[in-house]
């Protein structure tokens, strides 16, 4: 394929992917760069090279590639998510939402996208929109419990205890017991102002972690 001008760019991109999988990152970068020079519209090579730069601790190079991708394909969801996440981390929440807006339906189908959107909404005082994202989270499958707990705590800290409890209860039903889950679930019930005492979670953390201290 390298000997054929019509397939050479794709061949370099494939070689870059192989070297990436082998964690031979410098070689991977070299192959991806050659692929992009030969065909500047190879989006896959751009995205993969951005991933390599991220792993190498070169975020500015990665962000530059994501911006270039949007000039080629403005609807590219991975690039928009990466740029939106960067703006969120910098505290530019409104700018992050502007970047995310064209691909909202796609972002709502991923845990990473929902976390970025929820953060942006609560930081721009749109708690109603953040609470609505709990419904999208419920549609996700195969999400690590730690991610669900992180999302639930984000909502709980902003006064959305019912939505947070629902997410944590779902994790409780579908995942093995854990101290982190039991402790956080126990701590959310007082925020909901239930008239009945919380069922069992208060008693579980000490059994899962004997050194735990009861919450006051």
C-alpha positions as a Markdown table, in Angstrom:
| # | Residue | x | y | z |
|---|---|---|---|---|
| 1 | Unk | 0.0 | 0.0 | 0.0 |
| 2 | Unk | 2.9 | 2.4 | 0.7 |
| 3 | Unk | 4.1 | 1.9 | -2.9 |
| 4 | Unk | 0.7 | 3.1 | -4.3 |
| 5 | Unk | 0.2 | 6.9 | -4.1 |
| 6 | Unk | -3.5 | 6.4 | -3.8 |
| 7 | Unk | -3.3 | 4.3 | -0.7 |
| 8 | Unk | 0.0 | 5.6 | 0.8 |
| 9 | Unk | -1.6 | 8.1 | 3.3 |
| 10 | Unk | -4.0 | 5.5 | 4.6 |
| 11 | Unk | -1.2 | 3.0 | 4.9 |
| 12 | Unk | 0.8 | 5.4 | 7.0 |
| 13 | Unk | -2.2 | 6.0 | 9.2 |
| 14 | Unk | -2.6 | 2.2 | 9.7 |
| 15 | Unk | 1.0 | 1.9 | 10.7 |
| 16 | Unk | 0.6 | 4.8 | 13.1 |
| 17 | Unk | -2.3 | 2.9 | 14.7 |
| 18 | Unk | -0.3 | -0.3 | 15.0 |
| 19 | Unk | 2.6 | 1.6 | 16.7 |
| 20 | Unk | 0.1 | 3.3 | 19.0 |
| 21 | Unk | -1.3 | 0.0 | 20.1 |
| 22 | Unk | 2.3 | -1.2 | 20.7 |
| 23 | Unk | 2.9 | 2.0 | 22.8 |
| 24 | Unk | 5.7 | 2.9 | 20.4 |
| 25 | Unk | 4.5 | 6.5 | 20.5 |
| 26 | Unk | 7.4 | 8.4 | 18.8 |
| 27 | Unk | 7.1 | 6.1 | 15.7 |
| 28 | Unk | 3.3 | 6.4 | 15.9 |
| 29 | Unk | 3.6 | 10.2 | 15.8 |
| 30 | Unk | 5.9 | 10.0 | 12.8 |
| 31 | Unk | 3.5 | 7.8 | 10.8 |
| 32 | Unk | 0.5 | 9.9 | 11.6 |
| 33 | Unk | 2.2 | 13.0 | 10.6 |
| 34 | Unk | 3.3 | 11.5 | 7.3 |
| 35 | Unk | -0.3 | 10.4 | 6.7 |
| 36 | Unk | -1.7 | 13.9 | 7.4 |
| 37 | Unk | 0.9 | 15.6 | 5.2 |
| 38 | Unk | -0.1 | 13.3 | 2.3 |
| 39 | Unk | -3.9 | 13.7 | 3.0 |
| 40 | Unk | -4.8 | 16.6 | 5.3 |
| 41 | Unk | -8.4 | 15.4 | 5.4 |
| 42 | Unk | -7.7 | 12.1 | 7.1 |
| 43 | Unk | -9.8 | 12.7 | 10.2 |
| 44 | Unk | -8.9 | 9.3 | 11.8 |
| 45 | Unk | -5.2 | 10.2 | 11.6 |
| 46 | Unk | -5.9 | 13.6 | 13.2 |
| 47 | Unk | -7.9 | 12.1 | 16.0 |
| 48 | Unk | -5.4 | 9.3 | 16.7 |
| 49 | Unk | -2.5 | 11.7 | 16.7 |
| 50 | Unk | -4.3 | 14.0 | 19.1 |
| 51 | Unk | -4.7 | 10.9 | 21.4 |
| 52 | Unk | -1.0 | 10.3 | 21.2 |
| 53 | Unk | -0.2 | 13.9 | 22.0 |
| 54 | Unk | -2.6 | 13.7 | 25.0 |
| 55 | Unk | -0.8 | 10.7 | 26.4 |
| 56 | Unk | 2.6 | 12.3 | 25.8 |
| 57 | Unk | 1.4 | 15.3 | 27.9 |
| 58 | Unk | 1.2 | 17.7 | 25.0 |
| 59 | Unk | -2.3 | 19.1 | 25.3 |
| 60 | Unk | -1.8 | 22.2 | 23.2 |
| 61 | Unk | -0.7 | 20.1 | 20.2 |
| 62 | Unk | -3.8 | 17.9 | 20.7 |
| 63 | Unk | -6.1 | 20.9 | 20.9 |
| 64 | Unk | -4.6 | 22.3 | 17.8 |
| 65 | Unk | -5.5 | 19.1 | 15.9 |
| 66 | Unk | -9.0 | 19.1 | 17.3 |
| 67 | Unk | -9.5 | 22.7 | 16.0 |
| 68 | Unk | -8.2 | 21.7 | 12.6 |
| 69 | Unk | -10.6 | 18.8 | 12.5 |
| 70 | Unk | -13.5 | 21.2 | 13.0 |
| 71 | Unk | -12.4 | 23.2 | 10.0 |
| 72 | Unk | -12.7 | 20.0 | 8.0 |
| 73 | Unk | -15.8 | 18.5 | 9.7 |
| 74 | Unk | -17.7 | 21.0 | 11.9 |
| 75 | Unk | -20.0 | 18.2 | 13.2 |
| 76 | Unk | -17.1 | 16.0 | 14.4 |
| 77 | Unk | -18.3 | 14.9 | 17.9 |
| 78 | Unk | -15.0 | 13.6 | 19.4 |
| 79 | Unk | -13.2 | 16.9 | 18.5 |
| 80 | Unk | -16.0 | 19.1 | 19.8 |
| 81 | Unk | -16.1 | 17.0 | 23.1 |
| 82 | Unk | -12.4 | 17.3 | 23.5 |
| 83 | Unk | -12.4 | 21.1 | 23.0 |
| 84 | Unk | -15.5 | 21.5 | 25.2 |
| 85 | Unk | -13.8 | 19.5 | 28.0 |
| 86 | Unk | -10.8 | 21.7 | 27.7 |
| 87 | Unk | -12.9 | 24.9 | 28.1 |
| 88 | Unk | -14.7 | 23.3 | 31.1 |
| 89 | Unk | -11.4 | 22.6 | 32.8 |
| 90 | Unk | -10.4 | 26.2 | 32.2 |
| 91 | Unk | -13.6 | 27.5 | 33.7 |
| 92 | Unk | -15.0 | 28.7 | 30.4 |
| 93 | Unk | -18.4 | 27.0 | 30.8 |
| 94 | Unk | -20.4 | 29.0 | 28.4 |
| 95 | Unk | -17.8 | 28.6 | 25.7 |
| 96 | Unk | -17.8 | 24.9 | 26.4 |
| 97 | Unk | -21.6 | 24.8 | 25.9 |
| 98 | Unk | -21.3 | 26.7 | 22.6 |
| 99 | Unk | -18.8 | 24.1 | 21.3 |
| 100 | Unk | -21.0 | 21.2 | 22.5 |
| 101 | Unk | -24.3 | 22.6 | 21.1 |
| 102 | Unk | -24.0 | 21.3 | 17.5 |
| 103 | Unk | -23.5 | 17.7 | 18.7 |
| 104 | Unk | -25.6 | 17.6 | 21.9 |
| 105 | Unk | -27.5 | 14.4 | 21.0 |
| 106 | Unk | -24.2 | 12.6 | 20.5 |
| 107 | Unk | -22.6 | 13.9 | 23.7 |
| 108 | Unk | -25.7 | 12.8 | 25.7 |
| 109 | Unk | -24.9 | 9.2 | 24.7 |
| 110 | Unk | -21.6 | 9.1 | 26.5 |
| 111 | Unk | -20.6 | 9.4 | 30.1 |
| 112 | Unk | -17.8 | 11.8 | 29.3 |
| 113 | Unk | -20.1 | 14.0 | 27.4 |
| 114 | Unk | -22.8 | 14.0 | 30.1 |
| 115 | Unk | -20.2 | 14.9 | 32.8 |
| 116 | Unk | -19.0 | 17.9 | 30.7 |
| 117 | Unk | -22.5 | 19.1 | 30.0 |
| 118 | Unk | -23.7 | 18.7 | 33.6 |
| 119 | Unk | -20.7 | 20.7 | 34.9 |
| 120 | Unk | -21.3 | 23.4 | 32.3 |
| 121 | Unk | -25.0 | 23.6 | 33.2 |
| 122 | Unk | -24.5 | 23.8 | 37.0 |
| 123 | Unk | -21.8 | 26.4 | 36.6 |
| 124 | Unk | -24.0 | 28.5 | 34.4 |
| 125 | Unk | -26.9 | 28.3 | 36.9 |
| 126 | Unk | -29.0 | 26.0 | 34.6 |
| 127 | Unk | -29.8 | 23.4 | 37.2 |
| 128 | Unk | -33.0 | 22.3 | 35.4 |
| 129 | Unk | -31.0 | 21.3 | 32.4 |
| 130 | Unk | -28.4 | 19.5 | 34.6 |
| 131 | Unk | -31.2 | 17.5 | 36.3 |
| 132 | Unk | -32.6 | 16.5 | 33.0 |
| 133 | Unk | -29.3 | 14.9 | 32.1 |
| 134 | Unk | -30.0 | 12.2 | 34.8 |
| 135 | Unk | -32.5 | 10.7 | 32.4 |
| 136 | Unk | -29.9 | 10.4 | 29.7 |
| 137 | Unk | -27.4 | 8.9 | 32.2 |
| 138 | Unk | -30.1 | 6.2 | 33.0 |
| 139 | Unk | -30.0 | 5.1 | 29.4 |
| 140 | Unk | -26.2 | 4.4 | 29.4 |
| 141 | Unk | -25.0 | 0.9 | 29.7 |
| 142 | Unk | -21.8 | -0.7 | 31.0 |
| 143 | Unk | -20.8 | 2.4 | 32.9 |
| 144 | Unk | -18.2 | 1.9 | 35.6 |
| 145 | Unk | -19.7 | 2.5 | 39.1 |
| 146 | Unk | -17.1 | 5.2 | 39.8 |
| 147 | Unk | -18.3 | 7.3 | 36.9 |
| 148 | Unk | -21.9 | 7.0 | 38.0 |
| 149 | Unk | -20.9 | 8.0 | 41.6 |
| 150 | Unk | -19.0 | 11.0 | 40.2 |
| 151 | Unk | -22.0 | 12.1 | 38.2 |
| 152 | Unk | -24.4 | 11.6 | 41.1 |
| 153 | Unk | -22.2 | 13.6 | 43.5 |
| 154 | Unk | -22.0 | 16.5 | 40.9 |
| 155 | Unk | -25.8 | 16.7 | 40.9 |
| 156 | Unk | -26.0 | 16.3 | 44.7 |
| 157 | Unk | -23.6 | 19.1 | 45.4 |
| 158 | Unk | -25.9 | 21.4 | 43.4 |
| 159 | Unk | -29.1 | 20.5 | 45.3 |
| 160 | Unk | -30.3 | 17.7 | 43.0 |
| 161 | Unk | -30.5 | 15.0 | 45.7 |
| 162 | Unk | -33.4 | 13.0 | 44.2 |
| 163 | Unk | -31.7 | 12.6 | 40.9 |
| 164 | Unk | -28.4 | 11.7 | 42.6 |
| 165 | Unk | -30.1 | 9.1 | 44.8 |
| 166 | Unk | -31.8 | 7.5 | 41.9 |
| 167 | Unk | -28.4 | 7.1 | 40.1 |
| 168 | Unk | -26.7 | 5.7 | 43.2 |
| 169 | Unk | -29.6 | 3.3 | 43.9 |
| 170 | Unk | -29.3 | 2.0 | 40.3 |
| 171 | Unk | -25.5 | 1.5 | 40.9 |
| 172 | Unk | -26.4 | -0.4 | 44.1 |
| 173 | Unk | -28.8 | -2.7 | 42.2 |
| 174 | Unk | -26.4 | -3.5 | 39.4 |
| 175 | Unk | -22.9 | -3.5 | 40.9 |
| 176 | Unk | -21.1 | -5.3 | 43.7 |
| 177 | Unk | -21.2 | -3.6 | 47.2 |
| 178 | Unk | -18.5 | -1.0 | 47.8 |
| 179 | Unk | -17.7 | 1.3 | 50.6 |
| 180 | Unk | -17.6 | 4.3 | 48.4 |
| 181 | Unk | -21.1 | 3.7 | 47.1 |
| 182 | Unk | -22.6 | 2.9 | 50.5 |
| 183 | Unk | -21.0 | 5.9 | 52.1 |
| 184 | Unk | -22.1 | 8.4 | 49.4 |
| 185 | Unk | -25.6 | 6.9 | 49.2 |
| 186 | Unk | -26.0 | 7.2 | 53.0 |
| 187 | Unk | -24.9 | 10.8 | 52.8 |
| 188 | Unk | -27.5 | 11.8 | 50.2 |
| 189 | Unk | -30.6 | 10.8 | 52.0 |
| 190 | Unk | -30.7 | 13.7 | 54.5 |
| 191 | Unk | -30.4 | 16.1 | 51.6 |
| 192 | Unk | -33.6 | 14.6 | 50.2 |
| 193 | Unk | -35.5 | 15.4 | 53.5 |
| 194 | Unk | -37.1 | 12.0 | 53.6 |
| 195 | Unk | -39.6 | 11.5 | 56.4 |
| 196 | Unk | -38.5 | 7.9 | 56.8 |
| 197 | Unk | -34.9 | 7.0 | 57.8 |
| 198 | Unk | -32.7 | 5.8 | 55.0 |
| 199 | Unk | -33.0 | 2.0 | 54.4 |
| 200 | Unk | -29.7 | 0.2 | 55.4 |
| 201 | Unk | -27.0 | 2.3 | 53.7 |
| 202 | Unk | -26.1 | 4.0 | 57.0 |
| 203 | Unk | -25.2 | 0.6 | 58.4 |
| 204 | Unk | -23.2 | -0.7 | 55.5 |
| 205 | Unk | -20.1 | 1.6 | 55.3 |
| 206 | Unk | -18.7 | 0.4 | 58.7 |
| 207 | Unk | -19.0 | -3.2 | 57.6 |
| 208 | Unk | -17.3 | -2.6 | 54.3 |
| 209 | Unk | -14.7 | -0.4 | 55.9 |
| 210 | Unk | -14.3 | -0.9 | 59.7 |
| 211 | Unk | -12.3 | 2.3 | 60.0 |
| 212 | Unk | -15.1 | 4.5 | 58.7 |
| 213 | Unk | -16.4 | 7.3 | 61.0 |
| 214 | Unk | -20.2 | 7.8 | 61.2 |
| 215 | Unk | -21.4 | 10.9 | 59.4 |
| 216 | Unk | -22.9 | 13.6 | 61.6 |
